[in-house]
């Protein structure tokens, strides 16, 4: 049963004057929220999500741009654009070898995203 205080009197309990009782769990910082938002936005595109899947399932856990154009049925400039967004978001690592660029998953980047989705409430 909820008790209501009369106007001008002190609340019956310390939490009575509040809308909600805090959970005690620390909220995500604004910086962390921005970082995660950028990463989720990067993988929200179906082509970029497929790129992450193709790279993570490749034999060496890396792939060259030339290996990624055919499975996506996209041109090299378009694939490179999508890969740059994933690199900028911290999901992929880019390593230049001669004229080709090879991409790999940044260790822990996908685990961090999955962890946000599975955090206990």
PDB file of C-alpha atoms in Angstrom:
ATOM      1  CA  UNK A   1       0.000   0.000   0.000  1.00  0.00           C
ATOM      2  CA  UNK A   2       1.284   3.455  -0.878  1.00  0.00           C
ATOM      3  CA  UNK A   3       1.103   6.256   1.635  1.00  0.00           C
ATOM      4  CA  UNK A   4       0.725   9.829   0.501  1.00  0.00           C
ATOM      5  CA  UNK A   5       2.132  12.677   2.542  1.00  0.00           C
ATOM      6  CA  UNK A   6       0.065  15.738   3.217  1.00  0.00           C
ATOM      7  CA  UNK A   7       1.307  18.950   1.584  1.00  0.00           C
ATOM      8  CA  UNK A   8       3.947  20.638   3.709  1.00  0.00           C
ATOM      9  CA  UNK A   9       4.945  17.461   5.556  1.00  0.00           C
ATOM     10  CA  UNK A  10       8.026  15.306   5.092  1.00  0.00           C
ATOM     11  CA  UNK A  11       7.722  12.131   2.996  1.00  0.00           C
ATOM     12  CA  UNK A  12       6.934   8.993   5.001  1.00  0.00           C
ATOM     13  CA  UNK A  13      10.031   7.243   3.567  1.00  0.00           C
ATOM     14  CA  UNK A  14      13.226   8.526   1.903  1.00  0.00           C
ATOM     15  CA  UNK A  15      12.160   7.145  -1.496  1.00  0.00           C
ATOM     16  CA  UNK A  16       8.588   8.397  -1.351  1.00  0.00           C
ATOM     17  CA  UNK A  17       9.349  11.789  -2.880  1.00  0.00           C
ATOM     18  CA  UNK A  18      11.021  10.237  -5.938  1.00  0.00           C
ATOM     19  CA  UNK A  19       9.363   9.089  -9.108  1.00  0.00           C
ATOM     20  CA  UNK A  20      11.447   5.922  -9.265  1.00  0.00           C
ATOM     21  CA  UNK A  21      13.895   4.241  -6.950  1.00  0.00           C
ATOM     22  CA  UNK A  22      17.368   4.035  -8.598  1.00  0.00           C
ATOM     23  CA  UNK A  23      18.478   0.537  -9.545  1.00  0.00           C
ATOM     24  CA  UNK A  24      21.964   1.007  -8.153  1.00  0.00           C
ATOM     25  CA  UNK A  25      23.585   0.014 -11.464  1.00  0.00           C
ATOM     26  CA  UNK A  26      25.861   2.598 -13.040  1.00  0.00           C
ATOM     27  CA  UNK A  27      24.512   4.095 -16.243  1.00  0.00           C
ATOM     28  CA  UNK A  28      26.510   3.989 -19.466  1.00  0.00           C
ATOM     29  CA  UNK A  29      28.696   7.050 -19.990  1.00  0.00           C
ATOM     30  CA  UNK A  30      27.913   9.432 -22.835  1.00  0.00           C
ATOM     31  CA  UNK A  31      31.265   8.627 -24.466  1.00  0.00           C
ATOM     32  CA  UNK A  32      30.604   4.877 -24.373  1.00  0.00           C
ATOM     33  CA  UNK A  33      27.072   5.391 -25.703  1.00  0.00           C
ATOM     34  CA  UNK A  34      28.448   7.430 -28.635  1.00  0.00           C
ATOM     35  CA  UNK A  35      31.048   4.754 -29.421  1.00  0.00           C
ATOM     36  CA  UNK A  36      28.524   1.913 -29.318  1.00  0.00           C
ATOM     37  CA  UNK A  37      26.001   3.916 -31.316  1.00  0.00           C
ATOM     38  CA  UNK A  38      28.590   4.472 -34.058  1.00  0.00           C
ATOM     39  CA  UNK A  39      29.410   0.746 -34.116  1.00  0.00           C
ATOM     40  CA  UNK A  40      25.773  -0.357 -34.200  1.00  0.00           C
ATOM     41  CA  UNK A  41      25.073   2.176 -36.953  1.00  0.00           C
ATOM     42  CA  UNK A  42      28.009   0.781 -38.946  1.00  0.00           C
ATOM     43  CA  UNK A  43      26.731  -2.799 -38.853  1.00  0.00           C
ATOM     44  CA  UNK A  44      23.081  -1.800 -39.323  1.00  0.00           C
ATOM     45  CA  UNK A  45      23.590  -1.750 -43.100  1.00  0.00           C
ATOM     46  CA  UNK A  46      22.932  -5.217 -44.647  1.00  0.00           C
ATOM     47  CA  UNK A  47      26.002  -5.029 -46.914  1.00  0.00           C
ATOM     48  CA  UNK A  48      28.288  -4.107 -44.020  1.00  0.00           C
ATOM     49  CA  UNK A  49      26.810  -6.851 -41.858  1.00  0.00           C
ATOM     50  CA  UNK A  50      27.517  -9.320 -44.672  1.00  0.00           C
ATOM     51  CA  UNK A  51      31.084  -7.997 -44.971  1.00  0.00           C
ATOM     52  CA  UNK A  52      31.681  -8.635 -41.267  1.00  0.00           C
ATOM     53  CA  UNK A  53      30.234 -12.132 -41.677  1.00  0.00           C
ATOM     54  CA  UNK A  54      32.347 -12.885 -44.759  1.00  0.00           C
ATOM     55  CA  UNK A  55      35.553 -11.701 -43.099  1.00  0.00           C
ATOM     56  CA  UNK A  56      34.936 -13.488 -39.801  1.00  0.00           C
ATOM     57  CA  UNK A  57      34.129 -16.757 -41.577  1.00  0.00           C
ATOM     58  CA  UNK A  58      37.083 -16.642 -44.002  1.00  0.00           C
ATOM     59  CA  UNK A  59      39.839 -19.231 -43.642  1.00  0.00           C
ATOM     60  CA  UNK A  60      42.435 -16.755 -42.341  1.00  0.00           C
ATOM     61  CA  UNK A  61      39.906 -14.489 -40.579  1.00  0.00           C
ATOM     62  CA  UNK A  62      40.879 -11.777 -43.038  1.00  0.00           C
ATOM     63  CA  UNK A  63      39.939 -10.834 -46.568  1.00  0.00           C
ATOM     64  CA  UNK A  64      41.109  -8.618 -49.391  1.00  0.00           C
ATOM     65  CA  UNK A  65      38.735  -6.173 -51.085  1.00  0.00           C
ATOM     66  CA  UNK A  66      39.153  -8.227 -54.257  1.00  0.00           C
ATOM     67  CA  UNK A  67      37.676 -11.257 -52.416  1.00  0.00           C
ATOM     68  CA  UNK A  68      34.619  -9.354 -51.190  1.00  0.00           C
ATOM     69  CA  UNK A  69      33.198  -7.748 -54.331  1.00  0.00           C
ATOM     70  CA  UNK A  70      31.808 -10.901 -55.967  1.00  0.00           C
ATOM     71  CA  UNK A  71      29.903 -12.330 -52.958  1.00  0.00           C
ATOM     72  CA  UNK A  72      28.173  -8.969 -52.460  1.00  0.00           C
ATOM     73  CA  UNK A  73      27.676  -8.308 -56.184  1.00  0.00           C
ATOM     74  CA  UNK A  74      28.986  -4.782 -55.624  1.00  0.00           C
ATOM     75  CA  UNK A  75      31.768  -2.821 -57.280  1.00  0.00           C
ATOM     76  CA  UNK A  76      35.157  -2.371 -55.638  1.00  0.00           C
ATOM     77  CA  UNK A  77      34.621   1.335 -54.825  1.00  0.00           C
ATOM     78  CA  UNK A  78      31.328   0.562 -53.057  1.00  0.00           C
ATOM     79  CA  UNK A  79      32.832  -2.308 -51.062  1.00  0.00           C
ATOM     80  CA  UNK A  80      35.805  -0.112 -50.119  1.00  0.00           C
ATOM     81  CA  UNK A  81      33.400   2.592 -48.918  1.00  0.00           C
ATOM     82  CA  UNK A  82      31.563   0.107 -46.676  1.00  0.00           C
ATOM     83  CA  UNK A  83      34.855  -1.277 -45.349  1.00  0.00           C
ATOM     84  CA  UNK A  84      36.075   2.235 -44.475  1.00  0.00           C
ATOM     85  CA  UNK A  85      32.942   2.834 -42.398  1.00  0.00           C
ATOM     86  CA  UNK A  86      33.573  -0.421 -40.515  1.00  0.00           C
ATOM     87  CA  UNK A  87      37.230   0.526 -39.949  1.00  0.00           C
ATOM     88  CA  UNK A  88      36.262   4.008 -38.713  1.00  0.00           C
ATOM     89  CA  UNK A  89      33.768   2.414 -36.304  1.00  0.00           C
ATOM     90  CA  UNK A  90      36.505   0.217 -34.814  1.00  0.00           C
ATOM     91  CA  UNK A  91      35.041  -3.072 -36.030  1.00  0.00           C
ATOM     92  CA  UNK A  92      37.602  -3.881 -38.734  1.00  0.00           C
ATOM     93  CA  UNK A  93      41.366  -3.486 -38.949  1.00  0.00           C
ATOM     94  CA  UNK A  94      42.937  -2.542 -42.306  1.00  0.00           C
ATOM     95  CA  UNK A  95      46.417  -3.675 -43.317  1.00  0.00           C
ATOM     96  CA  UNK A  96      47.959  -2.524 -46.584  1.00  0.00           C
ATOM     97  CA  UNK A  97      50.025  -5.164 -48.432  1.00  0.00           C
ATOM     98  CA  UNK A  98      51.414  -3.895 -51.700  1.00  0.00           C
ATOM     99  CA  UNK A  99      48.517  -2.608 -53.771  1.00  0.00           C
ATOM    100  CA  UNK A 100      45.871  -4.519 -51.814  1.00  0.00           C
ATOM    101  CA  UNK A 101      44.266  -3.847 -48.459  1.00  0.00           C
ATOM    102  CA  UNK A 102      43.381  -6.748 -46.183  1.00  0.00           C
ATOM    103  CA  UNK A 103      40.694  -6.491 -43.538  1.00  0.00           C
ATOM    104  CA  UNK A 104      40.258  -8.416 -40.301  1.00  0.00           C
ATOM    105  CA  UNK A 105      37.928  -8.175 -37.324  1.00  0.00           C
ATOM    106  CA  UNK A 106      39.313  -6.088 -34.448  1.00  0.00           C
ATOM    107  CA  UNK A 107      39.671  -8.557 -31.547  1.00  0.00           C
ATOM    108  CA  UNK A 108      36.845  -8.103 -29.054  1.00  0.00           C
ATOM    109  CA  UNK A 109      34.886  -5.571 -31.121  1.00  0.00           C
ATOM    110  CA  UNK A 110      31.981  -7.907 -31.851  1.00  0.00           C
ATOM    111  CA  UNK A 111      32.066  -9.283 -28.305  1.00  0.00           C
ATOM    112  CA  UNK A 112      31.657  -5.743 -26.973  1.00  0.00           C
ATOM    113  CA  UNK A 113      28.577  -5.203 -29.140  1.00  0.00           C
ATOM    114  CA  UNK A 114      27.101  -8.557 -28.168  1.00  0.00           C
ATOM    115  CA  UNK A 115      27.794  -7.804 -24.506  1.00  0.00           C
ATOM    116  CA  UNK A 116      25.623  -4.695 -24.630  1.00  0.00           C
ATOM    117  CA  UNK A 117      22.743  -6.745 -25.992  1.00  0.00           C
ATOM    118  CA  UNK A 118      23.086  -9.447 -23.352  1.00  0.00           C
ATOM    119  CA  UNK A 119      23.777  -7.329 -20.249  1.00  0.00           C
ATOM    120  CA  UNK A 120      21.536  -8.362 -17.355  1.00  0.00           C
ATOM    121  CA  UNK A 121      18.749  -5.932 -16.626  1.00  0.00           C
TER     122      UNK A 121
END
